[in-house]
Structures are given as structure tokens and as C-alpha cells.
PDB file of C-alpha atoms (C1' of nucleotides) in Angstrom:
ATOM      1  CA  MET A   1       0.658   0.079   4.242  1.00  0.00           C
ATOM      2  CA  PRO A   2       3.536   1.376   2.170  1.00  0.00           C
ATOM      3  CA  GLU A   3       2.287   3.885  -0.377  1.00  0.00           C
ATOM      4  CA  LEU A   4       3.788   5.773  -2.890  1.00  0.00           C
ATOM      5  CA  PRO A   5       5.996   8.638   0.077  1.00  0.00           C
ATOM      6  CA  GLU A   6       7.381   4.619   1.704  1.00  0.00           C
ATOM      7  CA  MET A   7       8.112   3.215  -2.339  1.00  0.00           C
ATOM      8  CA  GLU A   8       9.521   6.088  -3.358  1.00  0.00           C
ATOM      9  CA  THR A   9      11.720   5.667  -0.535  1.00  0.00           C
ATOM     10  CA  TYR A  10      12.486   2.484  -1.279  1.00  0.00           C
ATOM     11  CA  ARG A  11      13.517   3.644  -4.769  1.00  0.00           C
ATOM     12  CA  ASN A  12      16.036   6.363  -3.241  1.00  0.00           C
ATOM     13  CA  LEU A  13      17.526   3.803  -1.186  1.00  0.00           C
ATOM     14  CA  PHE A  14      17.682   1.261  -3.882  1.00  0.00           C
ATOM     15  CA  SER A  15      18.885   3.128  -6.683  1.00  0.00           C
ATOM     16  CA  HIS A  16      22.521   3.384  -4.576  1.00  0.00           C
ATOM     17  CA  ASN A  17      22.868  -0.208  -3.739  1.00  0.00           C
ATOM     18  CA  ILE A  18      21.842  -3.083  -6.234  1.00  0.00           C
ATOM     19  CA  ILE A  19      22.562  -0.960  -8.995  1.00  0.00           C
ATOM     20  CA  ASN A  20      24.236  -2.794 -11.427  1.00  0.00           C
ATOM     21  CA  LYS A  21      25.530  -5.864  -9.255  1.00  0.00           C
ATOM     22  CA  PRO A  22      25.310  -9.354 -10.525  1.00  0.00           C
ATOM     23  CA  ILE A  23      22.192 -10.607  -8.565  1.00  0.00           C
ATOM     24  CA  THR A  24      24.225 -14.170  -6.814  1.00  0.00           C
ATOM     25  CA  ASP A  25      21.549 -15.605  -5.697  1.00  0.00           C
ATOM     26  CA  VAL A  26      17.519 -15.971  -5.956  1.00  0.00           C
ATOM     27  CA  GLU A  27      15.410 -17.950  -3.468  1.00  0.00           C
ATOM     28  CA  ILE A  28      11.807 -18.247  -3.338  1.00  0.00           C
ATOM     29  CA  ASN A  29       9.829 -19.287  -0.334  1.00  0.00           C
ATOM     30  CA  ARG A  30       7.006 -18.476  -1.261  1.00  0.00           C
ATOM     31  CA  GLU A  31       5.795 -19.435  -4.087  1.00  0.00           C
ATOM     32  CA  LYS A  32       2.383 -17.270  -4.993  1.00  0.00           C
ATOM     33  CA  SER A  33       4.967 -14.691  -4.615  1.00  0.00           C
ATOM     34  CA  ILE A  34       5.637 -15.312  -7.686  1.00  0.00           C
ATOM     35  CA  ASN A  35       4.735 -15.865 -11.623  1.00  0.00           C
ATOM     36  CA  LYS A  36       6.300 -18.000 -12.781  1.00  0.00           C
ATOM     37  CA  PRO A  37       7.529 -21.742 -12.299  1.00  0.00           C
ATOM     38  CA  VAL A  38       9.999 -21.377  -9.172  1.00  0.00           C
ATOM     39  CA  LYS A  39      13.115 -22.926 -11.269  1.00  0.00           C
ATOM     40  CA  ASP A  40      11.683 -20.600 -14.678  1.00  0.00           C
ATOM     41  CA  PHE A  41      12.168 -17.617 -12.110  1.00  0.00           C
ATOM     42  CA  ILE A  42      15.288 -18.170 -10.517  1.00  0.00           C
ATOM     43  CA  SER A  43      17.149 -19.236 -13.912  1.00  0.00           C
ATOM     44  CA  HIS A  44      16.133 -15.798 -15.643  1.00  0.00           C
ATOM     45  CA  VAL A  45      16.748 -13.575 -12.723  1.00  0.00           C
ATOM     46  CA  GLN A  46      20.171 -15.795 -11.424  1.00  0.00           C
ATOM     47  CA  GLY A  47      23.405 -14.132 -12.530  1.00  0.00           C
ATOM     48  CA  LYS A  48      21.614 -10.506 -14.097  1.00  0.00           C
ATOM     49  CA  THR A  49      21.685  -7.253 -12.549  1.00  0.00           C
ATOM     50  CA  ILE A  50      19.275  -4.146 -11.904  1.00  0.00           C
ATOM     51  CA  SER A  51      19.879  -1.602 -14.485  1.00  0.00           C
ATOM     52  CA  SER A  52      17.592   1.301 -12.188  1.00  0.00           C
ATOM     53  CA  VAL A  53      14.723   0.977 -10.098  1.00  0.00           C
ATOM     54  CA  LYS A  54      11.608   2.269 -10.380  1.00  0.00           C
ATOM     55  CA  ARG A  55       8.409   3.464  -8.793  1.00  0.00           C
ATOM     56  CA  ARG A  56       5.463   4.385 -10.547  1.00  0.00           C
ATOM     57  CA  ALA A  57       1.854   4.373  -8.337  1.00  0.00           C
ATOM     58  CA  LYS A  58       2.677   2.078  -5.355  1.00  0.00           C
ATOM     59  CA  HIS A  59       4.857   0.020  -7.575  1.00  0.00           C
ATOM     60  CA  LEU A  60       8.896  -0.751  -7.767  1.00  0.00           C
ATOM     61  CA  ILE A  61       9.624  -1.147 -11.076  1.00  0.00           C
ATOM     62  CA  PHE A  62      13.885  -3.293 -11.043  1.00  0.00           C
ATOM     63  CA  GLU A  63      14.352  -3.040 -14.224  1.00  0.00           C
ATOM     64  CA  LEU A  64      17.407  -6.226 -15.191  1.00  0.00           C
ATOM     65  CA  ASN A  65      19.543  -5.980 -17.713  1.00  0.00           C
ATOM     66  CA  SER A  66      17.855  -8.776 -19.690  1.00  0.00           C
ATOM     67  CA  GLY A  67      15.346  -6.241 -20.661  1.00  0.00           C
ATOM     68  CA  GLN A  68      12.484  -8.128 -17.913  1.00  0.00           C
ATOM     69  CA  ASN A  69      11.413  -6.540 -15.411  1.00  0.00           C
ATOM     70  CA  LEU A  70      10.453  -7.139 -11.777  1.00  0.00           C
ATOM     71  CA  LEU A  71       7.389  -5.857 -10.912  1.00  0.00           C
ATOM     72  CA  LEU A  72       6.669  -4.978  -6.785  1.00  0.00           C
ATOM     73  CA  HIS A  73       3.290  -4.871  -4.789  1.00  0.00           C
ATOM     74  CA  LEU A  74       3.909  -4.988  -1.524  1.00  0.00           C
ATOM     75  CA  MET A  75      -0.232  -4.452  -0.806  1.00  0.00           C
ATOM     76  CA  LEU A  76      -0.753  -5.124   3.106  1.00  0.00           C
ATOM     77  CA  GLY A  77       2.047  -5.511   5.130  1.00  0.00           C
ATOM     78  CA  GLY A  78       5.106  -5.952   3.252  1.00  0.00           C
ATOM     79  CA  SER A  79       8.156  -4.396   3.482  1.00  0.00           C
ATOM     80  CA  MET A  80      12.203  -5.013   2.672  1.00  0.00           C
ATOM     81  CA  PHE A  81      15.199  -4.955   3.937  1.00  0.00           C
ATOM     82  CA  LEU A  82      18.788  -4.368   2.366  1.00  0.00           C
ATOM     83  CA  GLY A  83      21.617  -6.196   4.872  1.00  0.00           C
ATOM     84  CA  GLU A  84      22.860  -9.191   5.543  1.00  0.00           C
ATOM     85  CA  ASP A  85      21.987 -12.729   7.197  1.00  0.00           C
ATOM     86  CA  ARG A  86      23.613 -11.815  10.485  1.00  0.00           C
ATOM     87  CA  ASN A  87      21.216  -8.232  11.083  1.00  0.00           C
ATOM     88  CA  SER A  88      18.305  -9.194   9.296  1.00  0.00           C
ATOM     89  CA  PRO A  89      15.163  -9.196  10.839  1.00  0.00           C
ATOM     90  CA  ASP A  90      13.570 -12.175  12.145  1.00  0.00           C
ATOM     91  CA  ARG A  91      10.510 -13.187   9.939  1.00  0.00           C
ATOM     92  CA  THR A  92       9.673 -15.324   6.974  1.00  0.00           C
ATOM     93  CA  LYS A  93      10.983 -14.017   3.983  1.00  0.00           C
ATOM     94  CA  GLN A  94       9.761 -14.972   1.361  1.00  0.00           C
ATOM     95  CA  VAL A  95      11.738 -14.155  -1.552  1.00  0.00           C
ATOM     96  CA  ILE A  96      15.496 -13.239  -1.131  1.00  0.00           C
ATOM     97  CA  LEU A  97      17.545 -11.223  -4.267  1.00  0.00           C
ATOM     98  CA  SER A  98      21.098 -11.809  -3.214  1.00  0.00           C
ATOM     99  CA  PHE A  99      24.544  -9.650  -4.024  1.00  0.00           C
ATOM    100  CA  GLY A 100      26.942 -11.627  -3.005  1.00  0.00           C
ATOM    101  CA  ASP A 101      26.631 -10.841   0.996  1.00  0.00           C
ATOM    102  CA  LEU A 102      24.237  -7.867   0.792  1.00  0.00           C
ATOM    103  CA  LYS A 103      20.228  -9.008   0.613  1.00  0.00           C
ATOM    104  CA  LEU A 104      17.125  -7.596  -0.461  1.00  0.00           C
ATOM    105  CA  TYR A 105      14.610  -9.328   1.340  1.00  0.00           C
ATOM    106  CA  PHE A 106      10.933  -8.968   0.756  1.00  0.00           C
ATOM    107  CA  ILE A 107       9.316 -10.084   3.916  1.00  0.00           C
ATOM    108  CA  GLY A 108       5.594 -10.012   4.989  1.00  0.00           C
ATOM    109  CA  LEU A 109       4.116 -10.754   1.320  1.00  0.00           C
ATOM    110  CA  ARG A 110       1.403 -12.111   1.728  1.00  0.00           C
ATOM    111  CA  LEU A 111      -1.162 -10.640  -1.252  1.00  0.00           C
ATOM    112  CA  GLY A 112       1.694  -8.355  -2.159  1.00  0.00           C
ATOM    113  CA  TYR A 113       4.001  -9.840  -5.170  1.00  0.00           C
ATOM    114  CA  LEU A 114       6.765  -9.434  -7.459  1.00  0.00           C
ATOM    115  CA  HIS A 115       6.707 -10.866 -10.598  1.00  0.00           C
ATOM    116  CA  LEU A 116       8.949 -10.826 -13.647  1.00  0.00           C
ATOM    117  CA  LEU A 117       7.273  -9.496 -17.053  1.00  0.00           C
ATOM    118  CA  THR A 118       8.517  -8.434 -20.882  1.00  0.00           C
ATOM    119  CA  ASN A 119       7.944  -4.859 -20.716  1.00  0.00           C
ATOM    120  CA  GLU A 120       4.748  -5.381 -22.817  1.00  0.00           C
ATOM    121  CA  GLU A 121       2.913  -6.841 -19.989  1.00  0.00           C
ATOM    122  CA  LEU A 122       4.626  -3.952 -18.115  1.00  0.00           C
ATOM    123  CA  GLU A 123       3.368  -1.608 -20.157  1.00  0.00           C
ATOM    124  CA  GLU A 124      -0.085  -3.449 -20.234  1.00  0.00           C
ATOM    125  CA  LYS A 125      -0.613  -3.418 -16.604  1.00  0.00           C
ATOM    126  CA  MET A 126       0.922  -0.024 -15.931  1.00  0.00           C
ATOM    127  CA  THR A 127      -1.753   2.634 -18.392  1.00  0.00           C
ATOM    128  CA  LYS A 128      -4.367   0.938 -16.064  1.00  0.00           C
ATOM    129  CA  LEU A 129      -3.361   3.032 -13.695  1.00  0.00           C
ATOM    130  CA  GLY A 130      -4.306   6.924 -13.203  1.00  0.00           C
ATOM    131  CA  PRO A 131      -1.493   9.589 -13.362  1.00  0.00           C
ATOM    132  CA  GLU A 132       1.439  10.182 -10.729  1.00  0.00           C
ATOM    133  CA  PRO A 133       0.079  13.016  -8.219  1.00  0.00           C
ATOM    134  CA  LEU A 134       3.339  14.462  -8.171  1.00  0.00           C
ATOM    135  CA  SER A 135       3.896  15.208 -11.555  1.00  0.00           C
ATOM    136  CA  LEU A 136       0.063  16.255 -11.825  1.00  0.00           C
ATOM    137  CA  SER A 137      -0.753  19.580 -12.778  1.00  0.00           C
ATOM    138  CA  LEU A 138      -2.987  21.527 -11.833  1.00  0.00           C
ATOM    139  CA  GLU A 139      -5.340  21.982 -14.884  1.00  0.00           C
ATOM    140  CA  ASP A 140      -5.148  18.723 -15.447  1.00  0.00           C
ATOM    141  CA  PHE A 141      -6.285  17.291 -12.230  1.00  0.00           C
ATOM    142  CA  ASP A 142      -9.214  20.563 -11.730  1.00  0.00           C
ATOM    143  CA  LYS A 143     -10.515  18.469 -15.355  1.00  0.00           C
ATOM    144  CA  MET A 144     -10.767  15.450 -13.574  1.00  0.00           C
ATOM    145  CA  ILE A 145     -12.676  16.090 -10.616  1.00  0.00           C
ATOM    146  CA  SER A 146     -14.439  18.295 -11.966  1.00  0.00           C
ATOM    147  CA  LYS A 147     -16.539  15.070 -13.375  1.00  0.00           C
ATOM    148  CA  LYS A 148     -16.595  13.019 -10.315  1.00  0.00           C
ATOM    149  CA  THR A 149     -19.615  13.248  -8.903  1.00  0.00           C
ATOM    150  CA  GLY A 150     -19.132  10.907  -5.258  1.00  0.00           C
ATOM    151  CA  GLY A 151     -16.974  10.257  -1.747  1.00  0.00           C
ATOM    152  CA  LEU A 152     -13.545  12.799  -1.440  1.00  0.00           C
ATOM    153  CA  LYS A 153     -12.150   9.438   0.571  1.00  0.00           C
ATOM    154  CA  PRO A 154     -12.894   7.022  -2.194  1.00  0.00           C
ATOM    155  CA  ILE A 155     -12.182   8.488  -5.298  1.00  0.00           C
ATOM    156  CA  LEU A 156      -8.976   9.595  -3.684  1.00  0.00           C
ATOM    157  CA  VAL A 157      -7.688   5.908  -3.050  1.00  0.00           C
ATOM    158  CA  ASP A 158      -8.982   4.731  -6.499  1.00  0.00           C
ATOM    159  CA  GLN A 159      -5.472   3.754  -8.477  1.00  0.00           C
ATOM    160  CA  LYS A 160      -7.409   4.893 -11.705  1.00  0.00           C
ATOM    161  CA  PHE A 161      -8.019   8.411 -10.559  1.00  0.00           C
ATOM    162  CA  ILE A 162      -4.455   9.402  -9.713  1.00  0.00           C
ATOM    163  CA  ALA A 163      -2.744   6.584  -8.425  1.00  0.00           C
ATOM    164  CA  GLY A 164      -0.044   5.847  -5.505  1.00  0.00           C
ATOM    165  CA  ILE A 165      -2.230   7.545  -2.683  1.00  0.00           C
ATOM    166  CA  GLY A 166      -3.414   5.043  -0.662  1.00  0.00           C
ATOM    167  CA  ASN A 167      -5.577   5.165   3.165  1.00  0.00           C
ATOM    168  CA  CYS A 168      -2.851   6.895   5.516  1.00  0.00           C
ATOM    169  CA  TYR A 169      -2.291   9.541   2.896  1.00  0.00           C
ATOM    170  CA  SER A 170      -5.884  10.451   1.847  1.00  0.00           C
ATOM    171  CA  ASP A 171      -7.158  10.802   5.265  1.00  0.00           C
ATOM    172  CA  GLU A 172      -3.974  13.430   6.050  1.00  0.00           C
ATOM    173  CA  ILE A 173      -4.675  15.540   2.367  1.00  0.00           C
ATOM    174  CA  GLY A 174      -8.083  15.750   3.639  1.00  0.00           C
ATOM    175  CA  PHE A 175      -7.420  17.136   7.087  1.00  0.00           C
ATOM    176  CA  GLU A 176      -4.283  19.644   4.745  1.00  0.00           C
ATOM    177  CA  ALA A 177      -7.734  20.835   2.322  1.00  0.00           C
ATOM    178  CA  LYS A 178      -9.798  21.113   5.655  1.00  0.00           C
ATOM    179  CA  LEU A 179     -12.735  18.732   3.381  1.00  0.00           C
ATOM    180  CA  HIS A 180     -14.977  16.461   4.639  1.00  0.00           C
ATOM    181  CA  PRO A 181     -13.361  12.989   3.968  1.00  0.00           C
ATOM    182  CA  LEU A 182     -17.869  11.500   2.504  1.00  0.00           C
ATOM    183  CA  LYS A 183     -17.873  15.346   0.864  1.00  0.00           C
ATOM    184  CA  LYS A 184     -18.860  14.826  -2.816  1.00  0.00           C
ATOM    185  CA  ALA A 185     -17.037  16.002  -5.283  1.00  0.00           C
ATOM    186  CA  LYS A 186     -18.929  17.959  -7.652  1.00  0.00           C
ATOM    187  CA  ASP A 187     -20.245  19.980  -4.546  1.00  0.00           C
ATOM    188  CA  LEU A 188     -16.968  21.001  -4.098  1.00  0.00           C
ATOM    189  CA  THR A 189     -15.940  25.235  -5.401  1.00  0.00           C
ATOM    190  CA  GLY A 190     -13.081  25.515  -7.747  1.00  0.00           C
ATOM    191  CA  GLU A 191     -10.948  26.718  -4.711  1.00  0.00           C
ATOM    192  CA  GLN A 192     -11.281  24.127  -3.444  1.00  0.00           C
ATOM    193  CA  ARG A 193     -10.423  22.325  -5.490  1.00  0.00           C
ATOM    194  CA  ARG A 194      -7.186  23.789  -5.672  1.00  0.00           C
ATOM    195  CA  SER A 195      -6.462  23.660  -2.323  1.00  0.00           C
ATOM    196  CA  LEU A 196      -6.806  19.796  -2.708  1.00  0.00           C
ATOM    197  CA  TYR A 197      -5.072  19.762  -5.321  1.00  0.00           C
ATOM    198  CA  ARG A 198      -1.846  21.768  -2.685  1.00  0.00           C
ATOM    199  CA  ALA A 199      -2.908  19.429  -0.631  1.00  0.00           C
ATOM    200  CA  ILE A 200      -1.791  16.433  -2.362  1.00  0.00           C
ATOM    201  CA  LYS A 201       1.561  17.758  -3.045  1.00  0.00           C
ATOM    202  CA  THR A 202       1.690  19.570  -0.275  1.00  0.00           C
ATOM    203  CA  VAL A 203       1.179  16.125   2.276  1.00  0.00           C
ATOM    204  CA  LEU A 204       2.615  13.339  -0.295  1.00  0.00           C
ATOM    205  CA  LYS A 205       5.905  15.045  -0.665  1.00  0.00           C
ATOM    206  CA  GLY A 206       6.575  16.244   3.576  1.00  0.00           C
ATOM    207  CA  ALA A 207       5.671  11.908   3.423  1.00  0.00           C
ATOM    208  CA  ILE A 208       8.371  11.305   1.509  1.00  0.00           C
ATOM    209  CA  ASP A 209      11.018  13.627   3.400  1.00  0.00           C
ATOM    210  CA  THR A 210      10.193  12.067   6.868  1.00  0.00           C
ATOM    211  CA  GLY A 211      10.451   8.675   5.833  1.00  0.00           C
ATOM    212  CA  GLY A 212       6.569   7.767   5.263  1.00  0.00           C
ATOM    213  CA  TYR A 213       5.068   5.945   8.101  1.00  0.00           C
ATOM    214  CA  MET A 214       6.272   2.058   8.614  1.00  0.00           C
ATOM    215  CA  ASP A 215       7.703   1.320  11.257  1.00  0.00           C
ATOM    216  CA  HIS A 216      10.421  -1.581   9.904  1.00  0.00           C
ATOM    217  CA  PRO A 217      13.280  -0.421   8.965  1.00  0.00           C
ATOM    218  CA  MET A 218      14.760  -0.465   5.621  1.00  0.00           C
ATOM    219  CA  TYR A 219      18.568  -1.339   7.007  1.00  0.00           C
ATOM    220  CA  GLU A 220      20.442  -1.677  10.112  1.00  0.00           C
ATOM    221  CA  GLY A 221      20.816   1.779  12.130  1.00  0.00           C
ATOM    222  CA  ASP A 222      18.093   3.526   9.684  1.00  0.00           C
ATOM    223  CA  GLU A 223      16.511   6.338  11.940  1.00  0.00           C
ATOM    224  CA  LYS A 224      14.842   7.577   9.525  1.00  0.00           C
ATOM    225  CA  THR A 225      11.876   5.548   7.473  1.00  0.00           C
ATOM    226  CA  GLY A 226       9.305   5.474   9.638  1.00  0.00           C
ATOM    227  CA  GLY A 227       9.213   8.924  10.512  1.00  0.00           C
ATOM    228  CA  TYR A 228       6.339  10.385   9.754  1.00  0.00           C
ATOM    229  CA  ASN A 229       4.727   8.292  12.025  1.00  0.00           C
ATOM    230  CA  ASP A 230       5.062  11.166  14.326  1.00  0.00           C
ATOM    231  CA  GLN A 231       3.140  13.956  12.081  1.00  0.00           C
ATOM    232  CA  ARG A 232       0.139  12.199  11.473  1.00  0.00           C
ATOM    233  CA  LEU A 233      -2.461  14.389  12.222  1.00  0.00           C
ATOM    234  CA  VAL A 234      -5.852  11.794  11.825  1.00  0.00           C
ATOM    235  CA  TYR A 235      -4.651   8.959  10.056  1.00  0.00           C
ATOM    236  CA  GLU A 236      -4.955   6.055  13.279  1.00  0.00           C
ATOM    237  CA  ARG A 237      -5.942   8.740  16.068  1.00  0.00           C
ATOM    238  CA  GLU A 238      -9.236   8.224  16.817  1.00  0.00           C
ATOM    239  CA  GLY A 239     -10.347   9.872  19.944  1.00  0.00           C
ATOM    240  CA  LYS A 240      -7.727  11.774  20.468  1.00  0.00           C
ATOM    241  CA  ASN A 241      -7.096  15.729  19.944  1.00  0.00           C
ATOM    242  CA  CYS A 242      -6.982  17.924  16.654  1.00  0.00           C
ATOM    243  CA  PHE A 243      -3.764  19.151  16.896  1.00  0.00           C
ATOM    244  CA  ARG A 244      -4.809  22.615  15.072  1.00  0.00           C
ATOM    245  CA  CYS A 245      -8.035  23.048  17.496  1.00  0.00           C
ATOM    246  CA  GLY A 246      -8.666  19.547  19.851  1.00  0.00           C
ATOM    247  CA  THR A 247     -11.592  18.636  18.504  1.00  0.00           C
ATOM    248  CA  LYS A 248     -11.584  14.667  19.670  1.00  0.00           C
ATOM    249  CA  ILE A 249     -10.280  13.500  15.973  1.00  0.00           C
ATOM    250  CA  GLU A 250     -13.228  10.929  14.778  1.00  0.00           C
ATOM    251  CA  ARG A 251     -13.737   7.743  12.215  1.00  0.00           C
ATOM    252  CA  VAL A 252     -16.066   6.591   9.916  1.00  0.00           C
ATOM    253  CA  GLU A 253     -16.573   4.307   7.976  1.00  0.00           C
ATOM    254  CA  SER A 254     -18.657   3.715   4.356  1.00  0.00           C
ATOM    255  CA  SER A 255     -18.732   0.287   2.529  1.00  0.00           C
ATOM    256  CA  THR A 256     -15.504  -0.689   3.252  1.00  0.00           C
ATOM    257  CA  LEU A 257     -13.557   2.231   3.551  1.00  0.00           C
ATOM    258  CA  LYS A 258     -12.724   4.411   6.476  1.00  0.00           C
ATOM    259  CA  SER A 259     -11.743   7.417   6.911  1.00  0.00           C
ATOM    260  CA  PHE A 260     -10.123   9.734  10.745  1.00  0.00           C
ATOM    261  CA  TYR A 261     -10.827  12.736   9.903  1.00  0.00           C
ATOM    262  CA  CYS A 262     -11.626  16.399  12.069  1.00  0.00           C
ATOM    263  CA  PRO A 263     -15.146  17.121  12.815  1.00  0.00           C
ATOM    264  CA  SER A 264     -15.020  20.569  13.358  1.00  0.00           C
ATOM    265  CA  CYS A 265     -12.225  21.006  10.893  1.00  0.00           C
ATOM    266  CA  GLN A 266     -12.682  19.386   7.457  1.00  0.00           C
ATOM    267  CA  ARG A 267     -16.051  20.430   6.031  1.00  0.00           C
TER     268      ARG A 267
ATOM    269  C1'  DA B   1     -20.201   6.341 -13.114  1.00  0.00           C
ATOM    270  C1'  DG B   2     -21.014   4.893  -7.956  1.00  0.00           C
ATOM    271  C1'  DG B   3     -22.066   2.296  -4.699  1.00  0.00           C
ATOM    272  C1'  DG B   4     -21.206  -2.256  -2.375  1.00  0.00           C
ATOM    273  C1'  DC B   5     -19.519  -6.466  -1.099  1.00  0.00           C
ATOM    274  C1'  DA B   6     -16.772 -10.855  -1.731  1.00  0.00           C
ATOM    275  C1'  DA B   7     -11.974 -12.848  -2.671  1.00  0.00           C
ATOM    276  C1'  DC B   8      -7.740 -13.331  -2.238  1.00  0.00           C
ATOM    277  C1'  DC B   9      -3.760 -14.222   2.509  1.00  0.00           C
ATOM    278  C1'  DC B  10      -1.280 -14.911   6.920  1.00  0.00           C
ATOM    279  C1'  DG B  11       0.762 -12.205  10.669  1.00  0.00           C
ATOM    280  C1'  DG B  12      -0.078 -10.424  14.714  1.00  0.00           C
ATOM    281  C1'  DA B  13      -3.769  -9.956  17.797  1.00  0.00           C
ATOM    282  C1'  DC B  14      -6.897 -10.916  21.042  1.00  0.00           C
ATOM    283  C1'  DG B  15      -8.962 -14.926  24.566  1.00  0.00           C
ATOM    284  C1'  DC B  16      -9.315 -18.269  26.884  1.00  0.00           C
TER     285       DC B  16
ATOM    286  C1'  DT C   1       3.979 -19.741  27.601  1.00  0.00           C
ATOM    287  C1'  DG C   2       0.418 -21.921  23.795  1.00  0.00           C
ATOM    288  C1'  DC C   3      -2.900 -22.753  21.015  1.00  0.00           C
ATOM    289  C1'  DG C   4      -6.965 -21.498  18.147  1.00  0.00           C
ATOM    290  C1'  DT C   5      -9.555 -17.978  16.377  1.00  0.00           C
ATOM    291  C1'  DC C   6     -10.592 -13.715  14.142  1.00  0.00           C
ATOM    292  C1'  DC C   7      -9.414  -9.325  11.048  1.00  0.00           C
ATOM    293  C1'  DG C   8      -7.375  -5.334   8.656  1.00  0.00           C
ATOM    294  C1'  DG C   9      -5.824  -4.376   4.298  1.00  0.00           C
ATOM    295  C1'  DG C  10      -4.410  -2.900  -2.034  1.00  0.00           C
ATOM    296  C1'  DT C  11      -6.810  -4.619  -5.367  1.00  0.00           C
ATOM    297  C1'  DT C  12      -9.823  -7.007  -8.792  1.00  0.00           C
ATOM    298  C1'  DG C  13     -13.592  -8.334  -9.899  1.00  0.00           C
ATOM    299  C1'  DC C  14     -17.851  -8.747 -10.534  1.00  0.00           C
ATOM    300  C1'  DC C  15     -23.341  -6.860  -9.108  1.00  0.00           C
ATOM    301  C1'  DC C  16     -27.193  -3.445  -8.736  1.00  0.00           C
TER     302       DC C  16
END
DNA sequence: AGGGCAACCCGGACGC
DNA sequence: TGCGTCCGGGTTGCCC
């Protein structure tokens, strides 16, 4: 599922392609994807321009020149495609924003949504999220993790703790830090807390640089998106050999969370 | 605070 | 091929 690096990749693309272009048409094929009556939503968005695209955790925020915002969360299975009717994926598009011939397709929105929000409404939603991992200082991280008692996996994917990390990258971070996913935060040494902090940055930055782990291209001829798929060291590699030591990768479940890890490298 | 779990939803995987 | 069934996954909210 799209996590921070995937959303950052989208943000990057959009910040070059759809800024300040008039939204000529809005098509809603799934009412549940939006938060207003279809008529109201369209009449507000149509004719406006997007003045900037920001990312917060796994959300994208399209700032409209009207002062309102479109808040996007892809949740599970959601993706976007920037292109034209002749080259767009043959899938149901829940929402389409047109910029003349260029169109932004929202695909696979099931639990995902595109909500029209005022600055105040947006602010209220965003303050519930924890800090951005890439701008978090070691001092702050150390303070936060030191207050925790639970397992590392649930802590890493908790959006109120740090926002933007999901199933895939939490496992990759655990491997990078050589820490077992169910190890309790209170049992970490100072060195292990630093190691975890560094792993968060290393893994997320590395994933952004290589295009994330998603497999849907973002535009025609897109070769970069999904480049991280080949670099996953543990996520969904159950039964395969650890690239570091050769031990078979295992999978552990606690409650509804599953984790992939190397039983030899991660303690 | 943390662990457990149900609900939300439907594309895709799987079985026949 | 086609139809039915079931599951996964991020998030929220509620329980203990």
C-alpha cells in the first residue's frame, strides 16, 4: 500500500505537471470517495487551479487557488495515473480531474478518499498525526520512543507516533536496525534507539530515491515507480533467504499486524 | 498505555 | 471462459 515514499513520489511528479493549470472538468464516478454532494464538489473545484501539492504522512494535499484544499488518502490499493484517455489504465476511475487533455485519474479508491476541506478542517485532521519522520530529530525521537512500552512494529505503524510508515517500510526499518519486530521499546538500549532512528531515515530516503515499492506506473513510460520492489529485504519475502545471512525470512503475526523479519539478523 | 478486534469497501485471487 | 466466494489492508473507534 502507498506509504510515505510512494506519496512523496506522486507529489514530486505533480509539482511539475499540474500546478496552476485550470481544472477544466471534474468527473465523480463514486460518490463515497468525496465528502460533499457531487454537484457542490464539482462546482467548487471546476475552474480552479492547484497552487501547490503538499504531502503530510501518507496524505497528499492539493491546495486550490480558492483557499480550500483537496485532501487525498489512497488507503489500500489506491493509485493515481497522470495521462490522457488514450493511455490511461483500463480500470475503474473513481475520480478524474481534467486539465485540458491532461487528466489525473484516481484509481482503486475503496476506503481511500478525496475530500474538499477548508484550511481549518484540514489543520484539525493533520494535527492528529505524529511528526514527519524525515524531519524528526534524534533528540525528539529518543524522547518519544523512551516513553513507549509496546512492540516496535505496532509503534512504527502508529500514525500518532510517527506519521507515514506502514507495513512494508516498518519491516524494512526493523531489518535495517537489526531489531525484532515484536521487541519491546522499553527493552531497547540507547544504541538500539539510535540505530532505529537512523534506519527510519535510511530506509525511507532510499525508497524515495528508487521510486517506492508500488507497481502501478504513474504515467505512460514510467520506469521508475516500483523500483524499490527489487530492494525489499524482508517484506513479503517469507521463506526466501535473507540477503545478509541466508536464513529463511519468517513471518510473525500479533493481533492483526503481520511482520516479516530475519530470525537470525533481528533480535 | 497497549492489545484486541470489528467495521469500512471492493479488486483481485482462488475455486469450481 | 465465467461465476461465486473470500480475503487483504490503513484507519477509526470501541472495548478491556
